[in-house]
Coordinates of C-alpha atoms in Angstrom, one line a residue:
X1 CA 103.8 96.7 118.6
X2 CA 103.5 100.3 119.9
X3 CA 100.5 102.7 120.2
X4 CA 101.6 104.2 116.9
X5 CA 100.7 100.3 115.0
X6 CA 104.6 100.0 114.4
X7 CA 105.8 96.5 115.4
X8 CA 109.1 95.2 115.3
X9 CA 110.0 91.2 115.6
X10 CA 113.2 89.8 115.8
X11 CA 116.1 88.8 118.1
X12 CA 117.9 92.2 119.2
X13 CA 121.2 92.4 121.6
X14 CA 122.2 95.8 123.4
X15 CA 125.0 96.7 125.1
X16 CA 125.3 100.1 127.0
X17 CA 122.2 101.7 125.7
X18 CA 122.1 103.7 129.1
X19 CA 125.8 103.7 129.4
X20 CA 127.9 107.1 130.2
X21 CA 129.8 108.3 127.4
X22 CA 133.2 106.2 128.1
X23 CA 131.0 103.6 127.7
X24 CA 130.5 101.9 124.3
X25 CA 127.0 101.3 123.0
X26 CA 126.5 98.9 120.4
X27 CA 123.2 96.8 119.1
X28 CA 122.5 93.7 117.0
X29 CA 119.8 92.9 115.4
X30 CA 118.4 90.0 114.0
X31 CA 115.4 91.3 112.7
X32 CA 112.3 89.1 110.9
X33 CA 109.9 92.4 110.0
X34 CA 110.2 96.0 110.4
X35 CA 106.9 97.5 110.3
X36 CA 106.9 101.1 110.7
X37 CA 108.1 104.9 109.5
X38 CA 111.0 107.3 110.4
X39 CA 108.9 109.4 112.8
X40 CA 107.4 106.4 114.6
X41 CA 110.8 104.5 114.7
X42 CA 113.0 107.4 115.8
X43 CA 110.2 108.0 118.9
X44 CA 110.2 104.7 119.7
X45 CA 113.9 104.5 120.1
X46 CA 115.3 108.1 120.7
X47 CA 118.5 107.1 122.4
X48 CA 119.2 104.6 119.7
X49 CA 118.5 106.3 116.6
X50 CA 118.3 110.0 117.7
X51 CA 120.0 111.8 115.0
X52 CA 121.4 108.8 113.3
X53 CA 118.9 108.7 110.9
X54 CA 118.9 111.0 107.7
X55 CA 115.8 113.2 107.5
X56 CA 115.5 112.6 103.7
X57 CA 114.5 108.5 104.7
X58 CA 111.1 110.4 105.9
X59 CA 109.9 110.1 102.1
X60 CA 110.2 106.5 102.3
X61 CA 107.2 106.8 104.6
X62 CA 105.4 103.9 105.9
X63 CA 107.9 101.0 105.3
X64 CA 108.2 97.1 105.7
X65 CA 112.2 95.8 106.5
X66 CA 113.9 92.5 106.9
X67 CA 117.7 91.8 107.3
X68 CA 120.4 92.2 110.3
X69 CA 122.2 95.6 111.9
X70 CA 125.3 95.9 113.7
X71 CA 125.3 99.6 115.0
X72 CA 127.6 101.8 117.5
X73 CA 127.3 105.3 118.3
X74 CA 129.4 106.1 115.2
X75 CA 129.2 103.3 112.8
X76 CA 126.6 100.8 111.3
X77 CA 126.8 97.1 109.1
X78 CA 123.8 96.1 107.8
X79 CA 122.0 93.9 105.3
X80 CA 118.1 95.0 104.5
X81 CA 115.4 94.1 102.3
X82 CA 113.2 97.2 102.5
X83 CA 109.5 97.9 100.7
X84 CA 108.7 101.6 100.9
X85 CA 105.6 104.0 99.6
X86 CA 108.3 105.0 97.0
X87 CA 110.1 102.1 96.2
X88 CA 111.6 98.9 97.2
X89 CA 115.5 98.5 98.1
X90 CA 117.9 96.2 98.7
X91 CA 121.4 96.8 100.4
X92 CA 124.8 95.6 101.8
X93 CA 126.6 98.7 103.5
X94 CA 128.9 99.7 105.7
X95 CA 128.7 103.0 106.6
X96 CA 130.8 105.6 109.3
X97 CA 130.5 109.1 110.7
X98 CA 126.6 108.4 111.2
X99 CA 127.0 110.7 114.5
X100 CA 127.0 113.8 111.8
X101 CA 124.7 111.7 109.3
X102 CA 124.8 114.1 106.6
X103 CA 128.3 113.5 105.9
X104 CA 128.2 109.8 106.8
X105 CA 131.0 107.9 104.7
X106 CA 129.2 104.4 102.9
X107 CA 130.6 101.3 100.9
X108 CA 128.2 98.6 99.8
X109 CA 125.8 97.6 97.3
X110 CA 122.4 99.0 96.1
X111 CA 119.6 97.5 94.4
X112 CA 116.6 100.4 93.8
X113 CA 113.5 98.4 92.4
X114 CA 111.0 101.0 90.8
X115 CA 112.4 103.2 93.4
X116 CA 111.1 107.5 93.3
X117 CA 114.8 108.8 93.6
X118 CA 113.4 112.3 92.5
X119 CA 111.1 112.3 95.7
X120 CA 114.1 111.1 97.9
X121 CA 116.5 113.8 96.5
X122 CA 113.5 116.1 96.2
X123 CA 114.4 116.8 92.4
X124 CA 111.4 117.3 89.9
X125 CA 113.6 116.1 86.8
X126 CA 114.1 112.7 87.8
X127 CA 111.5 109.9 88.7
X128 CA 111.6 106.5 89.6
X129 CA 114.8 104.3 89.0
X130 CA 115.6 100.6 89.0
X131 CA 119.9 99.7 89.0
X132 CA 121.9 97.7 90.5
X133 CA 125.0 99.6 91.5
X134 CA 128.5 99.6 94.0
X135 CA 129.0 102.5 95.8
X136 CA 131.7 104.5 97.7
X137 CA 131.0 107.8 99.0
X138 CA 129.4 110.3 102.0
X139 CA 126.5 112.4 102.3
X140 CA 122.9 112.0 101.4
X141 CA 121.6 115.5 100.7
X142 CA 122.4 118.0 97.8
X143 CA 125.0 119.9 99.8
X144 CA 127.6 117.1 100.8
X145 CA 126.4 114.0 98.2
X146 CA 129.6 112.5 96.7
X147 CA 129.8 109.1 95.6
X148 CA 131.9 106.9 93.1
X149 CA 129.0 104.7 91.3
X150 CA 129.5 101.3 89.1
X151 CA 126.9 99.3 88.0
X152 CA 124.1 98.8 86.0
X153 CA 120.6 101.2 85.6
X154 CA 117.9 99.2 84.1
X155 CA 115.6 102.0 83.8
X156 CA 115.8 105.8 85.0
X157 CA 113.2 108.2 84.3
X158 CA 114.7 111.6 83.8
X159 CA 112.9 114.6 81.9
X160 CA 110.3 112.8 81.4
X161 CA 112.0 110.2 79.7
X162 CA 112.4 106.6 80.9
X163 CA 115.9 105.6 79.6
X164 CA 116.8 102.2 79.6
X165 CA 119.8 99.6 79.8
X166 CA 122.3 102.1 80.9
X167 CA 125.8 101.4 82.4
X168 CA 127.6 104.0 85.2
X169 CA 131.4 104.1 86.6
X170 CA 131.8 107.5 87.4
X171 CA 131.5 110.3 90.3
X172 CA 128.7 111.8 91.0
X173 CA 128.4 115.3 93.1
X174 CA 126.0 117.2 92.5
X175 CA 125.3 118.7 90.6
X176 CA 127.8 117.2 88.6
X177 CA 128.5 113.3 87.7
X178 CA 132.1 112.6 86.1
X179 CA 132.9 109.6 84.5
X180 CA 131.6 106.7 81.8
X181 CA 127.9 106.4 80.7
X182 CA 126.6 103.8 78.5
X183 CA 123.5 103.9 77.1
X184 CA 121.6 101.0 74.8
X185 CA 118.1 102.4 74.9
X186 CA 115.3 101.8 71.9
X187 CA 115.9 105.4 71.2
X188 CA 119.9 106.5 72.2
X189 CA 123.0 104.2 71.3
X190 CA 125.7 106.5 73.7
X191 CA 129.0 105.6 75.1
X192 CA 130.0 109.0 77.1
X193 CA 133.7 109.5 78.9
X194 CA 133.0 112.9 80.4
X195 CA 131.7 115.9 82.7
X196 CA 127.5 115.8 82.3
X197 CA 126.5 119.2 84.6
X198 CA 122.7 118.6 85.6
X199 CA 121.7 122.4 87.3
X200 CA 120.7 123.9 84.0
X201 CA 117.6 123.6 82.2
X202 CA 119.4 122.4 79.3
X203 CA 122.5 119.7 80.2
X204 CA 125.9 120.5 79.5
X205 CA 128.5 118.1 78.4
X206 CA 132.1 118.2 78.5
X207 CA 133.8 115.1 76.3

């Protein structure tokens, strides 16, 4: 526990952390709870984490975390059960190129439970969503997101409206996403095979 009330337990192995640069670093971590926030963790362990860390996990702000890390200097494997002031998620992912983080390179799977998506992507039309989904992509941030998704969304809010029970296996850049939707909601029966363009006001589709 530091002065800032974040507390970290679990069984951690480094290697190099104060090597010179022909010298490997590498970490694993076996990690019970993670109490704490971006700012707090990226203070506590500078060298570590640095810019490794995408700015955009700031709006998860103060955060609980279990599960096990192996990280380098370029590349991270990890396994996380994460509660959040916007959401809870859980993951399996690989990811690469973390040294320039905003065009990382990820495979895994994600599982968003009542997670704000809108507030992480910092866009006003969509809210919080719950899916369970596979993913294969890079980049977190508007400029360089592109990732192939397939999987399930259970719920989505998006223009105000919550949709439900919809199915994704498609490419999404945005602001574009190209590919098969499926929706089964109370109010929409839709099975789209298509271009959907989300920067206008009103969405254009291309069947």
């Amino acid at each position: 526990v530091d002065s800032r009330k974040s507390r970290i337990e679990g069984n951690i192995n480094f290697k190099n952390i104060f090597g010179k640069a022909h010298q490997r670093f590498y970490m694993d971590g076996d990690f019970s709870q993670i109490n704490s926030s971006y700012d707090n963790l990226v203070t506590m362990l500078p060298n570590v984490l640095g810019k490794k860390l995408p700015v955009e996990l700031k709006t998860l702000g103060n955060f609980w975390m279990e599960g096990s890390t192996q990280l380098t200097a370029t590349a991270i494997d990890a396994a996380l059960n994460l509660k959040s002031e916007i959401g809870r998620v859980q993951s399996v992912f690989s990811m690469t190129n973390i040294d320039f983080i905003d065009k990382a390179t990820y495979t895994g799977n994600v599982v968003f439970e009542n997670f704000e998506v809108g507030t992480f992507l910092n866009r006003t039309d969509l809210g919080k969503v719950s899916m369970d989904v596979n993913v294969v992509g890079k980049g977190f941030t508007e400029k360089y997101l592109n990732t192939q998704l397939k999987g399930v969304v259970r719920k989505i809010d998006y223009n105000k409206y919550t949709y439900n029970n919809v199915t994704v296996n498609g490419n999404f850049k945005l602001p574009y996403y190209k590919g098969q939707i499926s929706v089964h909601d109370p109010n929409l029966e839709m099975d789209f095979d298509g271009l959907l363009d989300l920067s206008a006001k009103v969405n254009k589709y291309d069947f």
